[in-house]
Coordinates of C-alpha atoms and ligand atoms in Angstrom, one line a residue:
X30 CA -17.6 -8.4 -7.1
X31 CA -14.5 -9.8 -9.1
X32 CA -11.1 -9.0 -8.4
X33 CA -9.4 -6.7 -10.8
X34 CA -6.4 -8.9 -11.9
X35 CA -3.9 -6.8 -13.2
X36 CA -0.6 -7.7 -15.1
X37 CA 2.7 -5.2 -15.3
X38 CA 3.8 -6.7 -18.7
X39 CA 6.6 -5.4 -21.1
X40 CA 9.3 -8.3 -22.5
X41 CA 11.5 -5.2 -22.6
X42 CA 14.1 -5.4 -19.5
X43 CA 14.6 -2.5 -17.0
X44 CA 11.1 -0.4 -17.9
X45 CA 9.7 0.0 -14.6
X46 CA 7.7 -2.8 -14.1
X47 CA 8.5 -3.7 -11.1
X48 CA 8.7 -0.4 -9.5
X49 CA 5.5 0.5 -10.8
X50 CA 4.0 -2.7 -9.6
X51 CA 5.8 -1.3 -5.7
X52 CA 4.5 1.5 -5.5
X53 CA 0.7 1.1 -7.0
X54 CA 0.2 -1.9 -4.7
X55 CA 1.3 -0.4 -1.6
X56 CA -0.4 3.0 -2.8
X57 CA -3.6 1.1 -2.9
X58 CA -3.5 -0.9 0.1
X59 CA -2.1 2.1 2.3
X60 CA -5.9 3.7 0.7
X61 CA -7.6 0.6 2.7
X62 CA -7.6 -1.6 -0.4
X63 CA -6.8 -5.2 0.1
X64 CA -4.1 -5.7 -2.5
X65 CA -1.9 -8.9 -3.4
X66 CA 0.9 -8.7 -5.2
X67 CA 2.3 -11.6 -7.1
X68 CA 5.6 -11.4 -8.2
X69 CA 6.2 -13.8 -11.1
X70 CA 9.4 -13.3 -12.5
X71 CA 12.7 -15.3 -11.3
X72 CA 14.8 -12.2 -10.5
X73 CA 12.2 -11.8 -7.5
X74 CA 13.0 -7.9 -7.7
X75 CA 9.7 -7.2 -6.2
X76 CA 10.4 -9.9 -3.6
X77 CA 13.6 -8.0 -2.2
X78 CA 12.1 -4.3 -2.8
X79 CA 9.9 -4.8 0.2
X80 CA 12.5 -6.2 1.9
X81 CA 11.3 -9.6 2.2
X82 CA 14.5 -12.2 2.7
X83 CA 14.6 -15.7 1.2
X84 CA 14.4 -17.2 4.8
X85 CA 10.6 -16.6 5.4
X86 CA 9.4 -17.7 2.5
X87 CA 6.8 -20.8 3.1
X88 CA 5.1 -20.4 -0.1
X89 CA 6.5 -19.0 -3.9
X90 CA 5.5 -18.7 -6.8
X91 CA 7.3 -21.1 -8.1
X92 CA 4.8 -23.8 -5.8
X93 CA 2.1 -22.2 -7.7
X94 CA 3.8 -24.2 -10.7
X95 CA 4.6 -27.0 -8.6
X96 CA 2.4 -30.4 -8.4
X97 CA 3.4 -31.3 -5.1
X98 CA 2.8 -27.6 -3.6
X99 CA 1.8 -27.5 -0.1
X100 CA -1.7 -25.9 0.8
X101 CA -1.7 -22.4 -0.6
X102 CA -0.4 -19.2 2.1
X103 CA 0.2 -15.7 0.6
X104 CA 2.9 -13.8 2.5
X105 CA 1.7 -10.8 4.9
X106 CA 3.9 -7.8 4.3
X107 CA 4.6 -5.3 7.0
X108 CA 2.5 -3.0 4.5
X109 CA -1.5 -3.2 6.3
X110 CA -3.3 -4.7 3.5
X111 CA -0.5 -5.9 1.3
X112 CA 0.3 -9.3 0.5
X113 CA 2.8 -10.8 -1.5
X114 CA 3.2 -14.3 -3.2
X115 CA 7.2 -14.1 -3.4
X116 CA 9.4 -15.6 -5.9
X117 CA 12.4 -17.5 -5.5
X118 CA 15.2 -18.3 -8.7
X119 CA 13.6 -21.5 -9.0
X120 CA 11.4 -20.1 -11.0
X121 CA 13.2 -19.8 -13.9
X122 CA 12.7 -23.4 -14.4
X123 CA 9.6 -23.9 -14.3
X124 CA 8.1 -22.8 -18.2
X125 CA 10.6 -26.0 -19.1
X126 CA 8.8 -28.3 -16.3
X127 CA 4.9 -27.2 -17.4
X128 CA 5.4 -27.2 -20.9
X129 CA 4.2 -30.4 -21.7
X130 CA 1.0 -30.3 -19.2
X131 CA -2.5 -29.9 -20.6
X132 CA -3.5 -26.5 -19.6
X133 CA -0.3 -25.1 -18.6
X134 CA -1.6 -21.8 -19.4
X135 CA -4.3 -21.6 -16.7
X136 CA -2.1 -22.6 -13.7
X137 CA -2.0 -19.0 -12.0
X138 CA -5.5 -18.5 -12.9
X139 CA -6.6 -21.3 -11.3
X140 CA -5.2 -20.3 -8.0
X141 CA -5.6 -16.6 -8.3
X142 CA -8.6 -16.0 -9.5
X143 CA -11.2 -16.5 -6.2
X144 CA -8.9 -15.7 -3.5
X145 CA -11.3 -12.4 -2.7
X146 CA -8.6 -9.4 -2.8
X147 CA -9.8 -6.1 -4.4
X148 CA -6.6 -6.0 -6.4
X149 CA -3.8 -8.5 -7.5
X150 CA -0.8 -6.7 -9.4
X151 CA 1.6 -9.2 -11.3
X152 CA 5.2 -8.5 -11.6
X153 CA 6.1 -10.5 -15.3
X154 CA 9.3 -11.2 -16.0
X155 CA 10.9 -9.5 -19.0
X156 CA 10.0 -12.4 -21.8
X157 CA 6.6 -13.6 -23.3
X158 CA 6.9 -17.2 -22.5
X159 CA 4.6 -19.2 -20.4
X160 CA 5.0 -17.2 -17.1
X161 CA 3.6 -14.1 -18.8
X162 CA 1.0 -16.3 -21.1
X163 CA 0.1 -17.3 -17.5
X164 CA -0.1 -13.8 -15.8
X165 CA -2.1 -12.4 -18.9
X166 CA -4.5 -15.8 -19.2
X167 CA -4.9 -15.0 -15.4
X168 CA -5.9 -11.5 -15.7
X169 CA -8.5 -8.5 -15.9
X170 CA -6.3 -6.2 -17.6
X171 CA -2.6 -5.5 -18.5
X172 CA -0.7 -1.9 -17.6
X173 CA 2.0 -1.7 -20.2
X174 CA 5.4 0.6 -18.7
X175 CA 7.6 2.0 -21.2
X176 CA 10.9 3.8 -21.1
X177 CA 10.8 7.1 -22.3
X178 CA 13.6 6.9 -24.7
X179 CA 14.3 6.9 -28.4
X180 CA 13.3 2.8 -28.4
X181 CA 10.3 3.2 -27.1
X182 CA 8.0 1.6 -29.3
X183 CA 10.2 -1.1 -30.7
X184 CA 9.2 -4.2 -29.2
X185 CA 5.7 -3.1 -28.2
X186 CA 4.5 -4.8 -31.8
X187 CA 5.5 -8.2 -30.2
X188 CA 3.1 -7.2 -27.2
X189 CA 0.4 -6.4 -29.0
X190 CA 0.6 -9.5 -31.0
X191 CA 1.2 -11.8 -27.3
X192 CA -1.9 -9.9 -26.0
X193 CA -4.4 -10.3 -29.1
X194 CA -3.1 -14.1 -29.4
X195 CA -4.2 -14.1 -25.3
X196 CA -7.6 -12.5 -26.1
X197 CA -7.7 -15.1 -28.8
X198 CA -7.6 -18.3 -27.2
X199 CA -7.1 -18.4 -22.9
X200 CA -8.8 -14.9 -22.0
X201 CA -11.3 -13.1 -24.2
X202 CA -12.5 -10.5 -22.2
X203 CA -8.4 -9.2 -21.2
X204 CA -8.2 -5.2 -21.5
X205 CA -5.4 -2.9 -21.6
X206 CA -6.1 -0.7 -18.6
X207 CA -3.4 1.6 -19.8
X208 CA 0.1 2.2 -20.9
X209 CA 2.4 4.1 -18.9
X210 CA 5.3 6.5 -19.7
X211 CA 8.5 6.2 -17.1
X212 CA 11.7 7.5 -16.4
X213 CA 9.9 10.4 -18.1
X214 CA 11.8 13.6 -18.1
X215 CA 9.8 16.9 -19.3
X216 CA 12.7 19.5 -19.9
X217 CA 13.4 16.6 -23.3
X218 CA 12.0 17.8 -26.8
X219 CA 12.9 13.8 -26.7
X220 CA 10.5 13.1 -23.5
X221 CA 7.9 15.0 -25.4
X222 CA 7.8 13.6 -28.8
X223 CA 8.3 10.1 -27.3
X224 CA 4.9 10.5 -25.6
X225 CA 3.1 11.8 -29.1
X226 CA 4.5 9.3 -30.7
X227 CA 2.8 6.7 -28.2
X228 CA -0.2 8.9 -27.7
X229 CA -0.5 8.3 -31.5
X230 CA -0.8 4.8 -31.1
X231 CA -2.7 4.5 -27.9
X232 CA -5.0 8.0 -27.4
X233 CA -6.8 8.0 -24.5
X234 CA -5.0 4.6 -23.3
X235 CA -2.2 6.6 -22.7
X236 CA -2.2 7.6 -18.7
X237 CA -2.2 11.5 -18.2
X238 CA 0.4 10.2 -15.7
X239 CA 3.7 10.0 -16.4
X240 CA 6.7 8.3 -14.1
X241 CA 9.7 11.1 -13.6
X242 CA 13.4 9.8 -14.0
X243 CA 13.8 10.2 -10.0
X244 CA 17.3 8.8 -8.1
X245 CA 14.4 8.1 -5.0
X246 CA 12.8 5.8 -6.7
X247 CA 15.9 4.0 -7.7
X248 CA 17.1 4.1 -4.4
X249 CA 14.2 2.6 -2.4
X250 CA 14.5 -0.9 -3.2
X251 CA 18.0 -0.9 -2.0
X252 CA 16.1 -0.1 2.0
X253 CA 13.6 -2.3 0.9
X254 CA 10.9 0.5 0.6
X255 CA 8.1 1.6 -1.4
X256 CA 8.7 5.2 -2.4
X257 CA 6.2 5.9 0.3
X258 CA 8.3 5.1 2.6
X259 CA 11.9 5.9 1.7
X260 CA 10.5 9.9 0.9
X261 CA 7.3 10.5 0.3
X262 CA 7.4 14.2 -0.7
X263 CA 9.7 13.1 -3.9
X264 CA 8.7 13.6 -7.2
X265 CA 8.3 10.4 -7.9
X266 CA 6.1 9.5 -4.8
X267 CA 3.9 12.3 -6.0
X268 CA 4.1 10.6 -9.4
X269 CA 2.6 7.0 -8.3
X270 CA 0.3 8.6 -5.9
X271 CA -1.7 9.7 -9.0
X272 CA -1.4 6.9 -11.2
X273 CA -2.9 5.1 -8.3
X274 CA -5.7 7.8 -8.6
X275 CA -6.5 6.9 -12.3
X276 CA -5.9 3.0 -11.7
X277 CA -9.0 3.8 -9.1
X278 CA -10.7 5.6 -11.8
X279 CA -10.4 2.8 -14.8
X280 CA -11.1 -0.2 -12.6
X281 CA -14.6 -1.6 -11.2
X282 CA -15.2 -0.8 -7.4
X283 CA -15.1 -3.9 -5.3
Ligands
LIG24 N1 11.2 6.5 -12.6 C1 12.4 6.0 -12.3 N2 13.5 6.8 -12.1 C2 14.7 6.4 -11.8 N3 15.0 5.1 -11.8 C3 14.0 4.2 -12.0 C4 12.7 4.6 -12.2 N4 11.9 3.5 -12.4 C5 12.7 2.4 -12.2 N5 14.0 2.8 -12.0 C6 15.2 2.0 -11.8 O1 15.5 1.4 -13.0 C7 15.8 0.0 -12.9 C8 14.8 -0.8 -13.6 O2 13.5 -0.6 -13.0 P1 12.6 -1.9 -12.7 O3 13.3 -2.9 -12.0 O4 11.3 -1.4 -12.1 O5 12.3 -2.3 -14.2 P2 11.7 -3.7 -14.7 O6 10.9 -3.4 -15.9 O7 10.9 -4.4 -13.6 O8 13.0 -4.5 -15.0 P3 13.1 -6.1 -15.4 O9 12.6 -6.2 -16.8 O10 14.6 -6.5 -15.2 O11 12.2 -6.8 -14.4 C9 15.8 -0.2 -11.4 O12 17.1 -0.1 -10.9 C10 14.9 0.8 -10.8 O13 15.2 1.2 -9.5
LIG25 MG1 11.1 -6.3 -12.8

């Protein structure tokens, strides 16, 4: 059975991609799933939030890019079933050095695609350029996080657009496998209209999930800790615990 390849995409900065991507990976592998986590974007946030220091890094993603790469090793985290393909700030150079290459888009893909795991989650950075053309030509289906805030749907045309030129021309058969309310607060009239508003847009797309605004969350990365880990009775632990549940739900057993 294929691997469900899944993206964490929004060019928006500071959404919850990465956190999301955290805690739904290790979720999933602590349920006996084997999960990989690629994180693709040059601030390597997901890198450092499971505590994982520059200094044992043998392979990155940025080698996925690179020619001359050595043989391909993903990085076992300390997480039973979770492995990560780190970043390093090299990466930010790379969409200049593979711009001119004849199917620059399909780089990832080409690596990722047989490597057997029941689920890859990719942490994009926050633009659409050829790192995220990469992660979406590489996957299954995108999760799309937004910030429950006044904004909220300004910049999600842009997206959309990215995604249907994807389905287009590198990946036909790419799905939205949902989009995702965070930093959600449900004492708001805002919180509440925000997610009509969205609901309006994407029906049943829309997870019954929604991510709470929760200082836990923000804090783990900082131990280098899924949410799991740092206090799993928080809100927000409960939170990712059953958007893991419905990830389960919308994806193909494997
Ligand atoms: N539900 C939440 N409640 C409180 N803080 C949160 C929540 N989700 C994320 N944060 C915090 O908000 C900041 C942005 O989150 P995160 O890094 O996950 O977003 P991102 O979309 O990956 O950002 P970027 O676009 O820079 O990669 C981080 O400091 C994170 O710890
Ligand atoms: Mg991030």
């Amino acid at each position: 059975m294929a691997t469900n390849i899944i993206s964490i995409v929004n060019q928006k900065g500071g959404v919850g991609k990465t956190t999301t991507v955290i805690n739904i990976a290790s979720y999933l592998a602590l349920k006996g799933r084997s999960v990989l986590i690629v994180d693709l974007d040059p601030q390597a946030n997901a890198t450092s939030g499971l505590g994982i220091s520059k200094e044992n890094i043998i392979f990155s993603s940025y080698d996925i890019f690179n020619k001359d790469q050595p043989s391909f090793t993903a990085f076992t985290t300390r997480i039973k079933n979770l492995d990560i393909i780190p970043s390093d700030t090299n990466l930010s150079g790379v969409e200049l050095e593979i711009m001119n290459l004849a199917g620059r888009e399909y780089i990832l893909k080409t690596l990722i695609e047989n490597l057997g795991y029941n689920y890859i989650f990719i942490d994009c950075p926050p633009s659409l350029g050829l790192l995220t053309i990469n992660a979406l030509t590489a996957s299954t289906a995108i999760i799309v996080p937004v910030q429950t805030e006044y904004y909220a749907l300004e910049g999600l045309g842009q997206l959309l657009a990215t995604f249907q030129a994807i389905k287009a021309s590198t990946n036909p058969n790419l799905e939205i496998l949902g989009v995702l309310l965070t930093m959600y607060d449900k004492r708001t009239t805002l919180s509440n209209q925000v997610r009509e508003e969205i609901f309006k847009y994407f029906n049943e797309l829309v997870f019954e999930t929604n991510i709470p605004r929760n200082i836990r969350l923000a804090e783990a990365p900082s131990f280098g800790q899924t949410i799991f880990e740092h206090d799993k009775w928080s809100k927000g632990s409960k939170a990712y615990k059953n958007l893991a549940k419905e990830i389960l739900d919308r994806t193909k057993p494997n």
